[in-house]
Coordinates of C-alpha atoms and ligand atoms in Angstrom, one line a residue:
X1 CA 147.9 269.7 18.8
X2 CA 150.6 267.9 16.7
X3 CA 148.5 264.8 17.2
X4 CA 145.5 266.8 15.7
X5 CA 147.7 267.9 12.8
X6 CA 148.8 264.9 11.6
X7 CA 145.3 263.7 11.5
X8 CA 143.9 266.4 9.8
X9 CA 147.4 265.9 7.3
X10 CA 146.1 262.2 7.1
X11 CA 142.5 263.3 6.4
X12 CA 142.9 265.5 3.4
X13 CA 145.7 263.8 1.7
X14 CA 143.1 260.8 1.4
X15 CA 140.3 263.2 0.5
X16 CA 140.9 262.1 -3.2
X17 CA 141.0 258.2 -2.7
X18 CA 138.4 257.4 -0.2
X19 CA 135.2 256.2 -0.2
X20 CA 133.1 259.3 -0.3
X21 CA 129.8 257.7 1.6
X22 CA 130.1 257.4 5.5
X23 CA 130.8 253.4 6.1
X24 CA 129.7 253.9 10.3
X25 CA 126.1 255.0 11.5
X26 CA 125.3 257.7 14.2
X27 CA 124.6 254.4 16.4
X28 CA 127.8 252.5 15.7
X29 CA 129.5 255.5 16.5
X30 CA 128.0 256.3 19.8
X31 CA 128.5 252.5 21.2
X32 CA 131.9 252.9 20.4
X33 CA 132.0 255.8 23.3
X34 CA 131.6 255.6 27.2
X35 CA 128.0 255.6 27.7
X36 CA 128.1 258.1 30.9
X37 CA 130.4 260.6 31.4
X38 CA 133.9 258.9 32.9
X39 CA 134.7 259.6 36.7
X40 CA 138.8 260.0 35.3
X41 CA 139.5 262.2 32.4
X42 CA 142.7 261.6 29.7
X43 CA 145.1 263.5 28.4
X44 CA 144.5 266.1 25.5
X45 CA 146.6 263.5 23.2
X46 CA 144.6 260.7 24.1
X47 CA 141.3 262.3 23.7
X48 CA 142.3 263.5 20.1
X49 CA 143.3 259.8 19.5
X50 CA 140.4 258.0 20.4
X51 CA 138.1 261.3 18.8
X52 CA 139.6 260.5 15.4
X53 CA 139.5 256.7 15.8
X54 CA 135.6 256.7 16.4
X55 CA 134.8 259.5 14.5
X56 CA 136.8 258.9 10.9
X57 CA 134.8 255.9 10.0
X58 CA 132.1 257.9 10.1
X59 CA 132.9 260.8 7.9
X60 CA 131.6 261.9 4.5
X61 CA 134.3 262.8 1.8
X62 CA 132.6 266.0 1.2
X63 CA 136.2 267.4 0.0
X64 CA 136.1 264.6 -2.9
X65 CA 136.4 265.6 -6.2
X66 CA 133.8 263.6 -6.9
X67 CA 131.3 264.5 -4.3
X68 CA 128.3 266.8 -5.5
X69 CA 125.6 266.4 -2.8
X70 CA 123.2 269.1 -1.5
X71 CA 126.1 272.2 -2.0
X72 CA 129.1 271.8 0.0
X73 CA 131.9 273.1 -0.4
X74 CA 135.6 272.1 0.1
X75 CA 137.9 273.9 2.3
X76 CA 141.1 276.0 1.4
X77 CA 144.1 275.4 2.8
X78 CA 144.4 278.9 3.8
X79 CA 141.1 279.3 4.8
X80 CA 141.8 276.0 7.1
X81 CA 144.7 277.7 8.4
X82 CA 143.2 280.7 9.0
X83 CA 140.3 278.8 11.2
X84 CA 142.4 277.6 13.4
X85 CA 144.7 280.1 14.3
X86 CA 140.9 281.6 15.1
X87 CA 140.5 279.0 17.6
X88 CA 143.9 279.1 19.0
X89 CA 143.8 283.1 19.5
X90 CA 140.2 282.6 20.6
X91 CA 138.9 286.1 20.2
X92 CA 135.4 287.1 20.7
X93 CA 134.8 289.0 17.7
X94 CA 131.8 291.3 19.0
X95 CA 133.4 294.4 20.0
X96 CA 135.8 296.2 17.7
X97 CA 137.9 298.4 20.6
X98 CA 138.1 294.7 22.6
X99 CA 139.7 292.8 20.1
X100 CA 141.1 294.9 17.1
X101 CA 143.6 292.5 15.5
X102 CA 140.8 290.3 14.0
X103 CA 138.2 293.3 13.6
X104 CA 140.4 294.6 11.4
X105 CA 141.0 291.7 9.0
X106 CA 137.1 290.8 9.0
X107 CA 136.4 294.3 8.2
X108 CA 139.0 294.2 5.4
X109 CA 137.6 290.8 4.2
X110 CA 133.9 292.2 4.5
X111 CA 135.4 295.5 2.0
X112 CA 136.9 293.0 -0.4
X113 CA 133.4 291.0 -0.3
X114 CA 131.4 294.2 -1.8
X115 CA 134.0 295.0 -4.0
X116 CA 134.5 291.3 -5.3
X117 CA 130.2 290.8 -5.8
X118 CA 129.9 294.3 -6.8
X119 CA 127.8 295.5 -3.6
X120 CA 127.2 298.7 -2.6
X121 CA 130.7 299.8 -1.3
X122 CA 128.7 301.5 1.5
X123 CA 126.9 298.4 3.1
X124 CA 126.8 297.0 6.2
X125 CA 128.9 293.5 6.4
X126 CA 128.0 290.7 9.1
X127 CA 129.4 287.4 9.6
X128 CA 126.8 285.0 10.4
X129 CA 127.0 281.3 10.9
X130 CA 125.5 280.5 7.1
X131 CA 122.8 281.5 4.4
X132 CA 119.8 280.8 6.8
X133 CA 121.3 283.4 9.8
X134 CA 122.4 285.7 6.8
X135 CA 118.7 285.9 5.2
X136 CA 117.2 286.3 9.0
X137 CA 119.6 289.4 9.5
X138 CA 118.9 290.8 5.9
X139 CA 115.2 290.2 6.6
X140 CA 115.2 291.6 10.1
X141 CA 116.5 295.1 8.9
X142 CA 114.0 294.5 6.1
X143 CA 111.4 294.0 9.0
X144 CA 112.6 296.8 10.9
X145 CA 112.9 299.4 8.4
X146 CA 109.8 299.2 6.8
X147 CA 107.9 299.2 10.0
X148 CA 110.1 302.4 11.5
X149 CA 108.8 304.0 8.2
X150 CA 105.2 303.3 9.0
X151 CA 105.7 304.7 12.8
X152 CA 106.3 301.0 14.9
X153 CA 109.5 300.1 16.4
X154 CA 109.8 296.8 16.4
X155 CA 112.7 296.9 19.2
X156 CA 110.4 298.6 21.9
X157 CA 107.1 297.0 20.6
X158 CA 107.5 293.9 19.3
X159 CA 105.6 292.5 16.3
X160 CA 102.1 291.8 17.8
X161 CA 99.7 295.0 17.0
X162 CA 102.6 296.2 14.1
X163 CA 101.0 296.9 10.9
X164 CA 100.6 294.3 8.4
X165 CA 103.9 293.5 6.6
X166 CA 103.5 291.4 3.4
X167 CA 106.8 289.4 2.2
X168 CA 106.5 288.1 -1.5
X169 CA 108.8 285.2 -2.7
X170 CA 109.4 282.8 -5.5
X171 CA 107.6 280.0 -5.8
X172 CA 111.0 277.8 -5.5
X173 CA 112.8 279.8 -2.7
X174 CA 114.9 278.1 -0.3
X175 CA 113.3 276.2 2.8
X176 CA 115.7 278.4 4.9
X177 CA 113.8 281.6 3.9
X178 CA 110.7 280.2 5.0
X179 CA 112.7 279.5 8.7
X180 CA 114.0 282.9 8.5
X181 CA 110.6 284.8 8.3
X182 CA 109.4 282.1 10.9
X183 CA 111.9 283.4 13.8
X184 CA 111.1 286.9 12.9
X185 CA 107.3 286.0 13.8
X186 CA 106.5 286.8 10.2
X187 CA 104.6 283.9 9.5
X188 CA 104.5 282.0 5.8
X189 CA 105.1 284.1 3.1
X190 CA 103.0 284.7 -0.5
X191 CA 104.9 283.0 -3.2
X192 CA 105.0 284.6 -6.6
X193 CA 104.7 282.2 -9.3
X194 CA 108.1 280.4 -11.2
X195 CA 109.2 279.6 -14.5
X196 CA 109.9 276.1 -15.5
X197 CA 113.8 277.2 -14.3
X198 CA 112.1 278.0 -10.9
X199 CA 112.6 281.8 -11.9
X200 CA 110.1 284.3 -10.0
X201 CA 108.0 285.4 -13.1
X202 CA 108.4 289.4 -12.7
X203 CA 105.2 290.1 -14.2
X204 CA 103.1 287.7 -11.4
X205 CA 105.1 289.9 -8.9
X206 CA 104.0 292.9 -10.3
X207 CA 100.7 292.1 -10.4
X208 CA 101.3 290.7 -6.7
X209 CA 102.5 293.9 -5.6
X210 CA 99.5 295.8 -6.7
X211 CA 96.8 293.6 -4.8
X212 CA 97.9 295.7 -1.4
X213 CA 99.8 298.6 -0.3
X214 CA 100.9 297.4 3.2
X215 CA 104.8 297.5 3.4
X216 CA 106.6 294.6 1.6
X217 CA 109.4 292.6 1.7
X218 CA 110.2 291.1 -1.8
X219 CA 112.5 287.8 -1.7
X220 CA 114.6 287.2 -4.6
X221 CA 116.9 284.5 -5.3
X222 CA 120.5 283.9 -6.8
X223 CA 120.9 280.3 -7.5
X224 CA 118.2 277.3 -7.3
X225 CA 119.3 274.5 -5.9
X226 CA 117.8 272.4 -8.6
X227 CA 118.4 274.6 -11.8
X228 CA 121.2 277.1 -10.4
X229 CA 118.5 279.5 -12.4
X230 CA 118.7 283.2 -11.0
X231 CA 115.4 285.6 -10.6
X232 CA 115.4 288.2 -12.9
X233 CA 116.7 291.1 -10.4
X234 CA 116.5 294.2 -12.7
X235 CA 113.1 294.0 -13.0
X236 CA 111.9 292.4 -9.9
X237 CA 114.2 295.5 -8.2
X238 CA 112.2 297.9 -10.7
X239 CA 108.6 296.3 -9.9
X240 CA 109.6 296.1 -6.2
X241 CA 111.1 299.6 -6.1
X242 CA 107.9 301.3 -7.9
X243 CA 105.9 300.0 -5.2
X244 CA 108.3 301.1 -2.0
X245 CA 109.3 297.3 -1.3
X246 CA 112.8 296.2 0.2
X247 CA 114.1 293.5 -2.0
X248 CA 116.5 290.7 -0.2
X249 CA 118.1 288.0 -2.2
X250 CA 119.2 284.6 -0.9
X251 CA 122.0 284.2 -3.1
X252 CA 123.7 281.2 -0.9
X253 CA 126.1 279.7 -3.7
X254 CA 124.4 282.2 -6.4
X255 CA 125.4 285.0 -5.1
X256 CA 129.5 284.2 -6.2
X257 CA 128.7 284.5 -9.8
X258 CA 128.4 288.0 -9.5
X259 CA 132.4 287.8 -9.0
X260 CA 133.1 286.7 -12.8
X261 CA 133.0 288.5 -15.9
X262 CA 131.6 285.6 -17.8
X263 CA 128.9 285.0 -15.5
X264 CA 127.8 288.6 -14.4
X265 CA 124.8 288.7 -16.8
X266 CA 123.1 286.5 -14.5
X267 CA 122.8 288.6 -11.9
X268 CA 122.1 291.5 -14.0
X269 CA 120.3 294.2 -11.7
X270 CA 121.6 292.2 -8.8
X271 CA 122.9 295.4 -6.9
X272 CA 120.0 297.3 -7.0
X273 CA 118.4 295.0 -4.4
X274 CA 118.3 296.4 -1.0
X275 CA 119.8 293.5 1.4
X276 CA 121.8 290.0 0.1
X277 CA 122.5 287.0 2.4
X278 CA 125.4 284.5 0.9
X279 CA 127.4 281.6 2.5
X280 CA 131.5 281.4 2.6
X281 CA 131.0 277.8 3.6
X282 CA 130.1 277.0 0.0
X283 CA 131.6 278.5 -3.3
X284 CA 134.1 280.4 -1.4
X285 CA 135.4 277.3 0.4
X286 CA 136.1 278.2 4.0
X287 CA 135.4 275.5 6.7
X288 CA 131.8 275.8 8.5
X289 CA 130.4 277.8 9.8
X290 CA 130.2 280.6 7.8
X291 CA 127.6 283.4 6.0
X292 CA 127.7 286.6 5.3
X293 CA 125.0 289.2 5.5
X294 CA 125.2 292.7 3.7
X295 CA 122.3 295.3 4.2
X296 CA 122.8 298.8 1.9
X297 CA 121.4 300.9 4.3
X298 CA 124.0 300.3 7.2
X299 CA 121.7 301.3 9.5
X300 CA 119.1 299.2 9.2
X301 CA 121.3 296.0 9.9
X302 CA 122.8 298.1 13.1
X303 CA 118.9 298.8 14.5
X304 CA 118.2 295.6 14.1
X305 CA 120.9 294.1 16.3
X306 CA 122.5 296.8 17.6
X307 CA 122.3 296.9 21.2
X308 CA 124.5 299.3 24.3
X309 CA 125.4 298.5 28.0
X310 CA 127.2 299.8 30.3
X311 CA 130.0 296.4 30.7
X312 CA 130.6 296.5 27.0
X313 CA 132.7 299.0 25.5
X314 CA 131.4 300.9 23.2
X315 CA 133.8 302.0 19.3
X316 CA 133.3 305.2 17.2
X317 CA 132.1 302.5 14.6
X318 CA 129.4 300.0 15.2
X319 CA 130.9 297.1 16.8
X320 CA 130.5 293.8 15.3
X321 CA 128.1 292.3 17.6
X322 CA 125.5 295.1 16.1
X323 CA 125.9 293.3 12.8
X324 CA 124.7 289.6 13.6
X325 CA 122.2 288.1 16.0
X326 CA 125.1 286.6 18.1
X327 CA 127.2 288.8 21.2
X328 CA 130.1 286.6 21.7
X329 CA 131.6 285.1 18.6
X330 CA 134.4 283.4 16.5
X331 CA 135.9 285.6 14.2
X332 CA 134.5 284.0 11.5
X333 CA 135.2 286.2 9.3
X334 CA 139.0 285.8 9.0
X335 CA 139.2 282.5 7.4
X336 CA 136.6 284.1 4.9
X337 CA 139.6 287.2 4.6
X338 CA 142.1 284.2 4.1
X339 CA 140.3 282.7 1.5
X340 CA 139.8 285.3 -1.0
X341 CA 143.6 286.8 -0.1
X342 CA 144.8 283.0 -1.3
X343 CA 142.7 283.3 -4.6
X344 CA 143.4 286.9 -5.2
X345 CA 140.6 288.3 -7.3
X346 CA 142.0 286.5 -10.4
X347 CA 141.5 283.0 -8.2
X348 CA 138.6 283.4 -7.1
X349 CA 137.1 284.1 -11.4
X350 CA 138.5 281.1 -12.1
X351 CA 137.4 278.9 -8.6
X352 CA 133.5 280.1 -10.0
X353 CA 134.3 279.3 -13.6
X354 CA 135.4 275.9 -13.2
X355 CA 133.0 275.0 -10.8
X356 CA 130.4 276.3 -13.8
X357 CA 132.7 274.5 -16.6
X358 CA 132.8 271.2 -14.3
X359 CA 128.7 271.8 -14.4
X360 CA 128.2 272.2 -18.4
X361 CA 130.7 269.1 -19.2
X362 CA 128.5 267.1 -16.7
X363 CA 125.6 267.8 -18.2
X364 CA 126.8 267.1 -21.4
X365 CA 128.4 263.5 -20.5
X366 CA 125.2 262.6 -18.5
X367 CA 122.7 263.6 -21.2
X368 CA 124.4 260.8 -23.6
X369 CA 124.1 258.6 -20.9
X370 CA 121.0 255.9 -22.5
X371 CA 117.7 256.5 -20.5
X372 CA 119.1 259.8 -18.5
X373 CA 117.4 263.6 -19.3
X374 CA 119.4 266.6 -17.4
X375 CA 116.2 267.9 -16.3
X376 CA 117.7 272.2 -16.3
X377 CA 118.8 274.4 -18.0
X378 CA 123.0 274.4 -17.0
X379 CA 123.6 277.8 -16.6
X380 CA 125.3 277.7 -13.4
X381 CA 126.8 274.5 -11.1
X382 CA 123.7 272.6 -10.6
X383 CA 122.6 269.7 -12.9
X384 CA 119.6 268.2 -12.1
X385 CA 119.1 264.5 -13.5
X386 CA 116.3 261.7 -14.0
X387 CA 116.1 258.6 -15.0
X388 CA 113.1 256.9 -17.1
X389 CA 110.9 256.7 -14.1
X390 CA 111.2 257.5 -10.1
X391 CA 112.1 253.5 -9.4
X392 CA 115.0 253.6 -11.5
X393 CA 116.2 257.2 -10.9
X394 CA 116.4 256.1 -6.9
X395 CA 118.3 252.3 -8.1
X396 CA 120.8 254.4 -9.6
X397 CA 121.2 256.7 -6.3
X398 CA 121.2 253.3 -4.4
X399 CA 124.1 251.8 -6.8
X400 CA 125.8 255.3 -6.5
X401 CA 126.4 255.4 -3.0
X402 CA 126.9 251.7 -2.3
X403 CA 129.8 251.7 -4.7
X404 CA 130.9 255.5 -3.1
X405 CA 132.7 256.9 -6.1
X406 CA 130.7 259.4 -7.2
X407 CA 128.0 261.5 -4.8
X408 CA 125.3 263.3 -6.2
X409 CA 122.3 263.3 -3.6
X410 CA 118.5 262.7 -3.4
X411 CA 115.5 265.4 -3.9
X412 CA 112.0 266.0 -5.6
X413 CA 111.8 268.5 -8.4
X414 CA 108.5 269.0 -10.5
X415 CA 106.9 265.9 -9.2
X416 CA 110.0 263.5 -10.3
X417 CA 112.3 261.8 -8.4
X418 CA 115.5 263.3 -9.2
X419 CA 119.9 263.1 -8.3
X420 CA 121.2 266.3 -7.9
X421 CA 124.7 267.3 -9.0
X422 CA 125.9 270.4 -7.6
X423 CA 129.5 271.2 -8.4
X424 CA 130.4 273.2 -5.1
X425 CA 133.8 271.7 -4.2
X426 CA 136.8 273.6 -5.9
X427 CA 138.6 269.8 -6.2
X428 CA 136.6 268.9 -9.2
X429 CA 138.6 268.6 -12.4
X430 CA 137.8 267.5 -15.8
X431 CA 139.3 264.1 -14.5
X432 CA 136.7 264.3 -11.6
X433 CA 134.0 265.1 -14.2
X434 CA 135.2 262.2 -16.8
X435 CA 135.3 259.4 -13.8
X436 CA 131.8 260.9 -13.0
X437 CA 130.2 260.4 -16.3
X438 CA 132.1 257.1 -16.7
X439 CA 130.6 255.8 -12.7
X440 CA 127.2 257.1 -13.1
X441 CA 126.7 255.4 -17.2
X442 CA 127.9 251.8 -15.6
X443 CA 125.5 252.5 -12.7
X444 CA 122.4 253.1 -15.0
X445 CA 123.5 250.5 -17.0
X446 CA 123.9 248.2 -14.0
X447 CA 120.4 249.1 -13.1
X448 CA 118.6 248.9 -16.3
X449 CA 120.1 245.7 -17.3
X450 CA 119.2 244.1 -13.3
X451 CA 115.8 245.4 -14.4
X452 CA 115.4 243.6 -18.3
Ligands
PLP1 C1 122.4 276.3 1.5 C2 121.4 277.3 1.1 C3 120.8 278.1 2.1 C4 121.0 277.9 3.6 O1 122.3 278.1 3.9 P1 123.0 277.5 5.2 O2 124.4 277.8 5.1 O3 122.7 276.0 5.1 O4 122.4 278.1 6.4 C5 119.9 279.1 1.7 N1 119.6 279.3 0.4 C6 120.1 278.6 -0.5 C7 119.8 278.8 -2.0 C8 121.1 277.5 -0.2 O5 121.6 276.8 -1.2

C-alpha cells in the first residue's frame, strides 16, 4: 500500500507538467508483461512496482489543466480519498441492513444531490457506474411505468407482445441513449428535429407527439457535447406532459449547471421532467466509475430493479440493490458524498462557473486565432472549433497531440471536421486557458505556413 501511495503522490504532483498524450501503445505495453500467466507469483510490493512501471508510460494526463478531450473530468483529492477507503472497507453496497455505515453516507450524498440540482426532494437516488447505466435505469422505470399503466408487466412478461411504446429524442442525443434503449429491447428511437445548437425544436416534438397515442417516452438533453446547448425543458415537459409522456433527460455534464445561480436559466423547467441520469465522474470530479440515476416517482426505479429472496435480507426502506441494475457493488456513492462535502455548496458554484468561464475565455482567444471559427454558441464548457477546411482542422489536431501540451480531441459536427474543447477538469485556470490559446495559435500557424 505505501508503495501504491507514493506512486499515486508521484502521479498527480506531475499531472501539471507532463505530456498529456499517452507516449506507449496498448501493444508496447502488453510485450512488456509475461505472456502466460507465471507458474510463481510476487509479492504485493513487487506487483505494484512492476504495474506502475509498465503502465505509467502509457497513461493519458486527463487531470492536466490543459486537457479538454471528449468530457473527463479530474479527480478530487477527497473524492480520491474517499475511493479508496471504499476499496479498503470493501463493502457491498446493495443491501442497506448489511452494510449501514456506507448506506448511510450514499443516502446522505444522494439527499444533497436533489437538493444541490434542485430535484424533486422525494426521488429515488441510484448509483450507477456512469451516464449510459444512469439513462438505462431512468429509461427502464420509464419503460415499466408506462407499460403497468397500460395493463403489462414488463417483470412477469417481458417486452415481446407489450404494447407499442414510442421514445422520442433529439436529433443530437448522445450515442449512449441510443445503447440504453437497445438493452431495454426498445429498438432505435424517433428523433425530433434540432436547432443549429443541436436543441430538440419543441414545436417538431409537439407535432411528433400528436402523430400516435401509444405510451411515450420523451428524451431530453442537458448539455451537447458539441455546443454544451440544453433542450428547452419547460416546454418539452409541457408538450410531453399534455400528451401523458414520461420525459428523461441525459444531463451527463449538463445536468451540474442546474447547481449555479448564474447558470440555472439553462435548465429552466428542468425539474418538471420525470426521470434524469447524470455522471459524478465528470463535472463533479470523483474517480471512475461513477453516475447517478434519479426517478421522481420512487417507485418506478424500485419496480424496475427491485427484486426479494429469501438469503438477502430484506430493510424497511428499499435497499440499494433495488435502485441500480447491479446486486453486489462498490459503494460508489461515497466518493460522490466526499466530493460535494469538500466543495460545500459554495465550491461546488464556483467548480461549474469556472469550468463555464475557462469555456467563454477560450472561445474568445481561439476565435482571434487567423483561419479558426468557434463553430457554437458558448453557453456552457464546450467549444467546438474548425479550421478553414477538414485537412487543416485534422493537421492542427495532428500538431496538437504530437507536441502534447494542449488536448482537445477529434469528432464530426454538421458535416465538418472539427476539435473539441470541453472544459471538464476543475485544474483549468486562466493560466491553463492563456497557454491554450497561445499552443493552439502556433499550431495553426505551424500548419498553415507548412501548407503556403
Ligand atoms: C459522457 C456522456 C454520456 C455517457 O456517460 P458515461 O459516463 O460515459 O457512461 C451520456 N450522455 C452525455 C451527454 C455524455 O456526455
Amino acid at each position: 500500500m505505501t508503495a501504491a501511495l507514493a506512486a499515486a503522490r508521484r502521479w498527480r504532483a506531475d499531472l501539471a507538467t507532463r505530456p498529456i498524450p499517452a507516449t506507449q501503445p496498448v501493444g508496447a505495453g502488453r510485450a512488456r508483461l509475461p505472456q502466460s500467466l507465471p507458474e510463481q507469483g510476487m509479492t504485493a510490493v513487487e506487483v505494484v512496482e512492476e504495474l506502475v512501471d509498465v503502465v505509467e508510460p502509457g497513461l493519458l494526463t486527463i487531470g492536466s489543466p490543459r486537457f479538454f478531450g471528449w468530457v473527463m473530468g479530474g479527480t478530487l483529492p477527497a473524492a480520491l480519498g474517499a475511493d479508496w477507503l471504499v476499496s479498503a472497507w470493501d463493502q457491498n453496497a446493495g443491501m442497506r441492513d448489511a452494510t449501514p455505515g456506507v448506506v448511510a453516507v450514499e443516502e446522505v450524498a444522494g439527499q444533497w444531490l436533489l437538493e444541490a440540482l434542485d430535484l424533486p426532494s422525494s426521488s429515488a437516488v441510484g448509483f450507477v457506474t456512469g451516464c449510459t447505466t444512469a439513462n438505462l435505469a431512468g429509461l427502464a422505470a420509464a419503460r415499466d411505468a408506462l407499460l403497468a399503466a397500460r395493463g403489462w408487466d414488463v417483470a412477469t412478461q417481458g417486452v415481446q407482445g407489450a404494447p407499442r411504446l414510442r421514445v422520442l429524442v433529439g436529433a443530437e442525443r448522445h450515442g449512449s441513449v441510443d445503447l440504453a434503449l437497445r438493452y431495454l429491447g426498445l429498438g432505435a428511437p424517433t428523433p425530433v428535429a434540432a436547432d443549429a445548437q443541436g436543441r430538440m425544436d419543441p414545436d417538431a416534438l409537439r407535432a411528433a407527439l400528436e402523430t400516435e397515442d401509444s405510451p411515450t417516452v420523451v428524451c431530453a438533453q442537458a448539455g451537447n457535447i458539441h455546443s454544451g446547448a440544453f433542450d428547452p425543458f419547460a416546454p418539452i415537459c409541457a408538450a410531453a406532459h399534455d400528451a401523458g409522456a414520461w420525459v428523461h433527460v441525459d444531463g451527463a455534464f449538463g445536468l451540474w449547471a442546474a447547481a449555479s445561480p448564474a447558470l440555472r436559466h439553462l435548465v429552466a423547467g428542468l425539474a418538471d421532467a420525470d426521470s434524469w441520469a447524470t455522471d459524478a465522474h465528470k463535472t463533479l470530479s470523483t474517480p471512475y466509475d461513477s453516475g447517478v440515476a434519479v426517478v421522481r416517482d420512487a417507485g418506478a426505479l424500485r419496480r424496475a430493479f427491485g427484486h426479494s429472496a429469501d438469503y438477502l435480507l430484506h430493510s424497511q426502506e428499499p435497499d440499494p440493490h433495488e435502485l441500480v441494475p447491479e446486486m453486489s457493488r462498490r459503494a460508489r456513492g461515497v466518493p460522490v458524498w466526499a466530493a460535494l462535502r469538500s466543495l460545500g455548496r459554495s465550491g461546488l458554484v464556483d467548480l461549474v462557473d469556472r469550468l463555464v468561464r475557462s469555456a467563454r475565455g477560450l472561445a474568445m482567444g481561439l476565435a482571434e486565432v487567423p483561419g479558426l471559427t468557434v463553430l457554437n454558441d458558448v453557453v456552457y464548457t464546450q467549444v467546438t472549433v474548425a479550421a478553414t477546411d477538414d485537412e487543416t482542422t485534422l493537421a492542427v489536431l495532428d500538431r496538437l497531440h504530437e507536441d502534447g501540451l494542449v488536448y482537445p480531441s477529434a469528432s464530426r459536427w454538421h458535416d465538418r471536421a472539427v476539435m473539441r474543447f470541453s472544459v471538464s477538469g476543475y485544474a483549468t485556470d486562466d493560466v491553463a486557458v492563456a497557454q491554450t490559446i497561445r499552443t493552439v495559435w502556433e499550431a495553426v500557424e505551424a500548419v498553415t505556413v507548412g501548407e503556403g
